[in-house]
PDB file of C-alpha atoms in Angstrom:
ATOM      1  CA  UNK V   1     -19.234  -7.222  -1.499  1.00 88.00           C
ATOM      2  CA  UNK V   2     -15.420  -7.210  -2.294  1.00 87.00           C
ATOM      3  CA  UNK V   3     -14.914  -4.394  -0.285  1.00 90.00           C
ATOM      4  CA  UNK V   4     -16.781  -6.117   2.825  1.00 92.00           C
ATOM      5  CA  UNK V   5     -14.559  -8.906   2.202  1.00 93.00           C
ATOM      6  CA  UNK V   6     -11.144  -7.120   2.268  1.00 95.00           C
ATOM      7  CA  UNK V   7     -12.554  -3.994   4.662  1.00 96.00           C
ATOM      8  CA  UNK V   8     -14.817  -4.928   7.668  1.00 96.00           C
ATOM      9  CA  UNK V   9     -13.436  -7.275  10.775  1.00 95.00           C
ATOM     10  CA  UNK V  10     -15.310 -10.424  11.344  1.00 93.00           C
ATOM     11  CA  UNK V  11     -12.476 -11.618  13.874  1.00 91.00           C
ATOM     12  CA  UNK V  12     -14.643 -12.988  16.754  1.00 92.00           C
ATOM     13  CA  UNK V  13     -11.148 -12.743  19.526  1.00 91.00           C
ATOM     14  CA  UNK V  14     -12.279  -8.845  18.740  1.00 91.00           C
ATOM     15  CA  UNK V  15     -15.999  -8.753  19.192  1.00 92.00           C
ATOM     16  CA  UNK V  16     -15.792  -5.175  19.627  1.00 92.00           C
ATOM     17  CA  UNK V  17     -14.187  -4.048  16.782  1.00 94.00           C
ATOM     18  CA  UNK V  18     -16.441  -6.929  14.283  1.00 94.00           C
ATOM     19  CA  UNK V  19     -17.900  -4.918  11.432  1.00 94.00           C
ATOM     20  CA  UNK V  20     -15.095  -2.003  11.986  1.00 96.00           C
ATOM     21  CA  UNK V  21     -11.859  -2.386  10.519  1.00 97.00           C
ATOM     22  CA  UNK V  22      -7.926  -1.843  10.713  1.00 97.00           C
ATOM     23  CA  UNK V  23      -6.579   1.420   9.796  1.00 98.00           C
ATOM     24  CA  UNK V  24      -2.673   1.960   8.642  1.00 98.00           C
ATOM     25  CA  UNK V  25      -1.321   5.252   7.762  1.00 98.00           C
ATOM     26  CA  UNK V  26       2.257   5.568   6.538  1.00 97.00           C
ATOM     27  CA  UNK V  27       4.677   8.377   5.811  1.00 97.00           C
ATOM     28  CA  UNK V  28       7.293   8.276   3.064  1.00 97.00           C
ATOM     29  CA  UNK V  29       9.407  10.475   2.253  1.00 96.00           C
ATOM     30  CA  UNK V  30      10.881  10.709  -1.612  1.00 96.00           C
ATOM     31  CA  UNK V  31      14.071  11.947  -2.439  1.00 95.00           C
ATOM     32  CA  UNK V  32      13.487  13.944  -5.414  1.00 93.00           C
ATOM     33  CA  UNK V  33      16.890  14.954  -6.579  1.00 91.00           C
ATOM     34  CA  UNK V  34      17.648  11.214  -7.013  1.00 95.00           C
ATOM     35  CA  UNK V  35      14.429  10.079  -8.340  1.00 95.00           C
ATOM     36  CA  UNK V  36      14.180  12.584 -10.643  1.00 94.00           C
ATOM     37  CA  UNK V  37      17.576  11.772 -12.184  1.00 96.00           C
ATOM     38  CA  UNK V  38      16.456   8.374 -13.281  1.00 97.00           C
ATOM     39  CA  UNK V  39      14.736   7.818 -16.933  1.00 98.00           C
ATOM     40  CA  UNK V  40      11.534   7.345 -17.349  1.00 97.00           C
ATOM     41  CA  UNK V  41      12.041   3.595 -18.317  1.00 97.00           C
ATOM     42  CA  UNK V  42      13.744   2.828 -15.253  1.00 97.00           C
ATOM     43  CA  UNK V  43      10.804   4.475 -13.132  1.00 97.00           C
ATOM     44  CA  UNK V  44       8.850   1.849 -14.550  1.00 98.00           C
ATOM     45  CA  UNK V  45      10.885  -0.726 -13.965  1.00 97.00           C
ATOM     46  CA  UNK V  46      10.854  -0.334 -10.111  1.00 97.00           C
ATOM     47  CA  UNK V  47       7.203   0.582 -10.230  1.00 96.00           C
ATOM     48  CA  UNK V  48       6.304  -2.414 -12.396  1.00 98.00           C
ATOM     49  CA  UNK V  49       3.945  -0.022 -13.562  1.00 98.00           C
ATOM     50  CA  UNK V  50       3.167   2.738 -16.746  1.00 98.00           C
ATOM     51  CA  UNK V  51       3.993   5.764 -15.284  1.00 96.00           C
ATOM     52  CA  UNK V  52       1.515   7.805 -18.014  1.00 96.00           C
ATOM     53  CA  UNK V  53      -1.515   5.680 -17.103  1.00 97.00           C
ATOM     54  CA  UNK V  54      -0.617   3.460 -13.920  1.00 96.00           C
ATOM     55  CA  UNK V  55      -1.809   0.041 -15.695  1.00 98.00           C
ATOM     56  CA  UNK V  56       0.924  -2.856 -14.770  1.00 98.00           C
ATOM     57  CA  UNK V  57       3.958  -3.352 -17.149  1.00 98.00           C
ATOM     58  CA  UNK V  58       1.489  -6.523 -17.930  1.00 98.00           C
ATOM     59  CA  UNK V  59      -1.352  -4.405 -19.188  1.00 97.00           C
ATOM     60  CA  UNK V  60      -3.191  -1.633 -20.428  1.00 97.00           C
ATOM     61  CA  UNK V  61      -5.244  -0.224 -17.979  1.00 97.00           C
ATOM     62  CA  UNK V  62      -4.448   0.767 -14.211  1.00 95.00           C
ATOM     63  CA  UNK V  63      -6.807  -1.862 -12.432  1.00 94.00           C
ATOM     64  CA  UNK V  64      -5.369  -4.903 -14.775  1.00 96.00           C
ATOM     65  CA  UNK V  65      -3.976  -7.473 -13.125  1.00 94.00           C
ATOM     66  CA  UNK V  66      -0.020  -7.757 -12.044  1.00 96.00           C
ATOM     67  CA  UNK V  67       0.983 -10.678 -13.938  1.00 98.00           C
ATOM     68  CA  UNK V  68       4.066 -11.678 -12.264  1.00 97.00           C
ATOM     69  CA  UNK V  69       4.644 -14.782 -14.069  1.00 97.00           C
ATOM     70  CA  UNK V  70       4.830 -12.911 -17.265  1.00 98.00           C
ATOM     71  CA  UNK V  71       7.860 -13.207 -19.177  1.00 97.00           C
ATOM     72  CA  UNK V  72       8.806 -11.692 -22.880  1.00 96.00           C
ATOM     73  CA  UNK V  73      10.259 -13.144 -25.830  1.00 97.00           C
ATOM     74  CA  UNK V  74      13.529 -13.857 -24.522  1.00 97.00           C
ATOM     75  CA  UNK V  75      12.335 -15.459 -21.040  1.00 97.00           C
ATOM     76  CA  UNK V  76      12.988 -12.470 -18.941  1.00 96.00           C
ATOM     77  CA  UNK V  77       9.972 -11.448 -16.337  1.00 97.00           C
ATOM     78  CA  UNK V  78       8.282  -8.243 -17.372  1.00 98.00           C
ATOM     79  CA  UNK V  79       7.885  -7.215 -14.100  1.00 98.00           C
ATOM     80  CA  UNK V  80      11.002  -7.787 -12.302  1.00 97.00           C
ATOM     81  CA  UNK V  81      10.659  -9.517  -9.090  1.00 97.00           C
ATOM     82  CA  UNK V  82      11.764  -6.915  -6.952  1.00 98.00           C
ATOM     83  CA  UNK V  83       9.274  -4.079  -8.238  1.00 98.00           C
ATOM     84  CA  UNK V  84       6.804  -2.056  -6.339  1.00 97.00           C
ATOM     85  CA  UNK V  85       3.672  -4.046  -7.793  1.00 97.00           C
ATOM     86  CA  UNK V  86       5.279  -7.393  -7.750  1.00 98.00           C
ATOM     87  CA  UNK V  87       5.968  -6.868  -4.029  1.00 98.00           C
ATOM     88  CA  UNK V  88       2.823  -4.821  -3.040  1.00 96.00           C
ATOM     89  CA  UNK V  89       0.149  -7.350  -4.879  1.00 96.00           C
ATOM     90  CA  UNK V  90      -1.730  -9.396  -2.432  1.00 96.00           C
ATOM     91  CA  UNK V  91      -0.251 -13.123  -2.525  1.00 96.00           C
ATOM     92  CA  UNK V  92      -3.700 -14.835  -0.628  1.00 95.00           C
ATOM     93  CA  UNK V  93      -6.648 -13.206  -0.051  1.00 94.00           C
ATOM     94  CA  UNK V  94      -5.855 -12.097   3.258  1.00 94.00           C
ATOM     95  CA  UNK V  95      -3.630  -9.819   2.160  1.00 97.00           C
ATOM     96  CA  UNK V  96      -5.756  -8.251   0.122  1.00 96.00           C
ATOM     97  CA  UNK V  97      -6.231  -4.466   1.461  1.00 97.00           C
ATOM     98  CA  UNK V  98      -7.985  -1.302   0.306  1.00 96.00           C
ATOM     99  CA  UNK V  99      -5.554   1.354   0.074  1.00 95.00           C
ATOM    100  CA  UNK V 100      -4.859   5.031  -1.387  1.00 96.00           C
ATOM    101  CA  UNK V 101      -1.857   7.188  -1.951  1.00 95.00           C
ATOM    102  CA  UNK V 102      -2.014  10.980  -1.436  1.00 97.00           C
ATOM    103  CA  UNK V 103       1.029  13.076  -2.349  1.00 96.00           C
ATOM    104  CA  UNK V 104       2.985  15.946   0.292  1.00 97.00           C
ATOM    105  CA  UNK V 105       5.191  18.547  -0.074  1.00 97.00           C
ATOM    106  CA  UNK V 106       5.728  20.752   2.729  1.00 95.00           C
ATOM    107  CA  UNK V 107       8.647  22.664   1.075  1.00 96.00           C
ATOM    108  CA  UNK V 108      12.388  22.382   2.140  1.00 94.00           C
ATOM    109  CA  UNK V 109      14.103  20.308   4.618  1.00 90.00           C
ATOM    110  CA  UNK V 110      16.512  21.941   6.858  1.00 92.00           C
ATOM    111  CA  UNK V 111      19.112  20.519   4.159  1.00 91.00           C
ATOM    112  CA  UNK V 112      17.383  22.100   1.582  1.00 92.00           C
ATOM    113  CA  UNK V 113      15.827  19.193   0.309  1.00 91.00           C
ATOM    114  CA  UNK V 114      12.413  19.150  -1.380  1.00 94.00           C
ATOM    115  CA  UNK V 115      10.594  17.791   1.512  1.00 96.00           C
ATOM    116  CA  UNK V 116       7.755  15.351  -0.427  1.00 97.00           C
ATOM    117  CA  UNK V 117       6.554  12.158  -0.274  1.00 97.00           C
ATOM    118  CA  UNK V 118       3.651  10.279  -0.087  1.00 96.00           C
ATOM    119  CA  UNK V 119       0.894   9.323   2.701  1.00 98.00           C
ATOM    120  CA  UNK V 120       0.034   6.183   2.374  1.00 96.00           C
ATOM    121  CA  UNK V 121      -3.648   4.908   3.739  1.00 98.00           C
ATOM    122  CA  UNK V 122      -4.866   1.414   3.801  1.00 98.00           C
ATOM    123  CA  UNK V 123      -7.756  -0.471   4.838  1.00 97.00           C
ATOM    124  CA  UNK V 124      -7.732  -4.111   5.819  1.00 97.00           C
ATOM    125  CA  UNK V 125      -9.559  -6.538   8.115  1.00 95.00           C
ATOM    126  CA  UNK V 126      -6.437  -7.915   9.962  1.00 95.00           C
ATOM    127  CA  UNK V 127      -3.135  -6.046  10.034  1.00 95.00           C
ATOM    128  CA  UNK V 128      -1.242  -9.471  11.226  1.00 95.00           C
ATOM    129  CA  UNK V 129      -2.512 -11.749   7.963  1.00 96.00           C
ATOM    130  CA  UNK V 130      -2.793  -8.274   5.284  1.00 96.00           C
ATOM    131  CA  UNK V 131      -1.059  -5.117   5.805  1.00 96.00           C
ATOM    132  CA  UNK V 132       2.183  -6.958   8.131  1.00 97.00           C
ATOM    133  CA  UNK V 133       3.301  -9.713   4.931  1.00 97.00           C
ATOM    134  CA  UNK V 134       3.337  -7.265   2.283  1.00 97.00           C
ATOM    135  CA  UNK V 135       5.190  -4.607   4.542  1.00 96.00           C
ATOM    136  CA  UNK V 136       7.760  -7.539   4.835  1.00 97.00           C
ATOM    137  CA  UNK V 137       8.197  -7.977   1.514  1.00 97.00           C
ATOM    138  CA  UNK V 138       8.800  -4.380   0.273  1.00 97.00           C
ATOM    139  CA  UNK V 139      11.265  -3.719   2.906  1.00 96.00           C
ATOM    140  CA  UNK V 140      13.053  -6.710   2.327  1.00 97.00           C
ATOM    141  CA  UNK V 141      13.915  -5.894  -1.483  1.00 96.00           C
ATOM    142  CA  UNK V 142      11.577  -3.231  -2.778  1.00 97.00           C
ATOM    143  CA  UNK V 143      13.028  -1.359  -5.865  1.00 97.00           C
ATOM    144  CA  UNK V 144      11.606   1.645  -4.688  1.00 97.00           C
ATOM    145  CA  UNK V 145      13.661   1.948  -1.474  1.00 97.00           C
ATOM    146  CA  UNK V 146      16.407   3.406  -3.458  1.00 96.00           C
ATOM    147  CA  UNK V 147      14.538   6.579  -3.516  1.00 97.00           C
ATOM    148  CA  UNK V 148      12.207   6.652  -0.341  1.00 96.00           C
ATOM    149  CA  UNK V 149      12.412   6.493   3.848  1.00 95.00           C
ATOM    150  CA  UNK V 150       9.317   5.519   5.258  1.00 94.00           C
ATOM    151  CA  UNK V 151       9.024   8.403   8.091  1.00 94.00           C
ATOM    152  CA  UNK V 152       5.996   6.623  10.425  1.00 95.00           C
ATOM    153  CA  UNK V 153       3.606   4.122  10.708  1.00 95.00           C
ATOM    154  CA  UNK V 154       0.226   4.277  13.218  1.00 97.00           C
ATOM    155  CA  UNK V 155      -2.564   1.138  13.129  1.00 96.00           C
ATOM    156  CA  UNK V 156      -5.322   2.413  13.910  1.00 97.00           C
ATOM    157  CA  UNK V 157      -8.543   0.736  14.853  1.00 95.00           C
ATOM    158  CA  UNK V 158     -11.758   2.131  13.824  1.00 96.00           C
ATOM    159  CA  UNK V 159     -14.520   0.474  15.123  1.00 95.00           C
ATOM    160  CA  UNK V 160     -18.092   0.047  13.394  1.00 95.00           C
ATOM    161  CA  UNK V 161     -20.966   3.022  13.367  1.00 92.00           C
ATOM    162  CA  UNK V 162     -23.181   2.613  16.111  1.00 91.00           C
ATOM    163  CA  UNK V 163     -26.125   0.804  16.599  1.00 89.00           C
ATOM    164  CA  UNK V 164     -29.640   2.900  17.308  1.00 94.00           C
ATOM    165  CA  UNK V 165     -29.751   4.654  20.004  1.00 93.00           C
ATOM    166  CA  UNK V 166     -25.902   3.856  21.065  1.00 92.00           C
ATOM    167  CA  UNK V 167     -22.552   5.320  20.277  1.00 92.00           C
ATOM    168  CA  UNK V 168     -19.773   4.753  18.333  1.00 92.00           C
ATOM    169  CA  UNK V 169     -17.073   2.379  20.516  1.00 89.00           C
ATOM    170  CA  UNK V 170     -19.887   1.072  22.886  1.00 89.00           C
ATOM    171  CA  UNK V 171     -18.608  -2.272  22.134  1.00 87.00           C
ATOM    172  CA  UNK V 172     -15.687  -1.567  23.145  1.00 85.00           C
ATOM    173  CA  UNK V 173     -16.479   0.580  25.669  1.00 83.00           C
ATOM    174  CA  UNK V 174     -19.312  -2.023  27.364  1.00 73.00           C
ATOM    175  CA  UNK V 175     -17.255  -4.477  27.832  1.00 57.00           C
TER     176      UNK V 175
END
């Protein structure tokens, strides 16, 4: 049921697409050399995250919540407001989104660069109210940009599985 809510289009202006969903893919590319001269502590503090176990600076496990309000004994956020999670975490639930990181590395750039990076896959029922605000707020002032150059975007949409004895766009397609 929380998947339905964040995944499937209900946006009757798009009849056609109504139980299919919005598709983003994105490309970044991570600069290696750099990131890999940084410490371990400061990795986490532009993730906002553990890097052993990927649970928020906030928490133990990788699904806890990002507690951006947290602050520690001497008043100063745990999660600093420009970090990865704090930026990337949904603010309403319209920008909630269902999304999945997959690593590349397709050797050396023409400079001789390790050429690696991250595709970046996400889900959502509207790209306007879900994908498009968060986007805006990581590259406004995401920590992370320091060390990565976002290559592509492509929205896709993908509409729902067909009915019996129809086919997959018909909706679309009848029109």
């Amino acid at each position: 049921a929380q998947a339905a809510a964040v995944v499937w289009s209900t946006d009757p202006r798009y009849p056609w697409l109504v139980g299919g969903s919005h598709l983003v893919i994105r490309r970044m590319a991570i600069h290696m050399t750099a990131w890999d001269d940084v410490t371990v502590e400061g990795k986490e503090l532009a993730f906002g995250r553990r890097l052993d176990t990927g649970a928020p600076l906030t928490g133990t496990r990788e699904h806890d919540l990002v507690d951006r309000a947290a602050v520690d004994d001497r008043g100063f956020p745990v999660i600093a407001p420009n970090a990865h999670a704090a930026l990337a975490q949904a603010r309403t639930e319209s920008e909630r989104i269902m999304r999945r990181a997959y690593n590349y590395d397709v050797g050396l750039s023409p400079d001789g660069e390790p050429d690696v990076g991250l595709i970046f896959v996400a889900y959502q029922r509207d790209v306007a109210t879900a994908f498009i605000p968060i986007q805006e707020r990581l590259a406004a002032s995401d920590a992370l940009n320091t060390w990565a150059t976002h290559i592509g975007s492509a929205s896709y949409a993908v509409p729902p599985g067909p009915q019996e004895g129809s086919y997959v766009g018909a909706g679309l397609l009848d029109e």
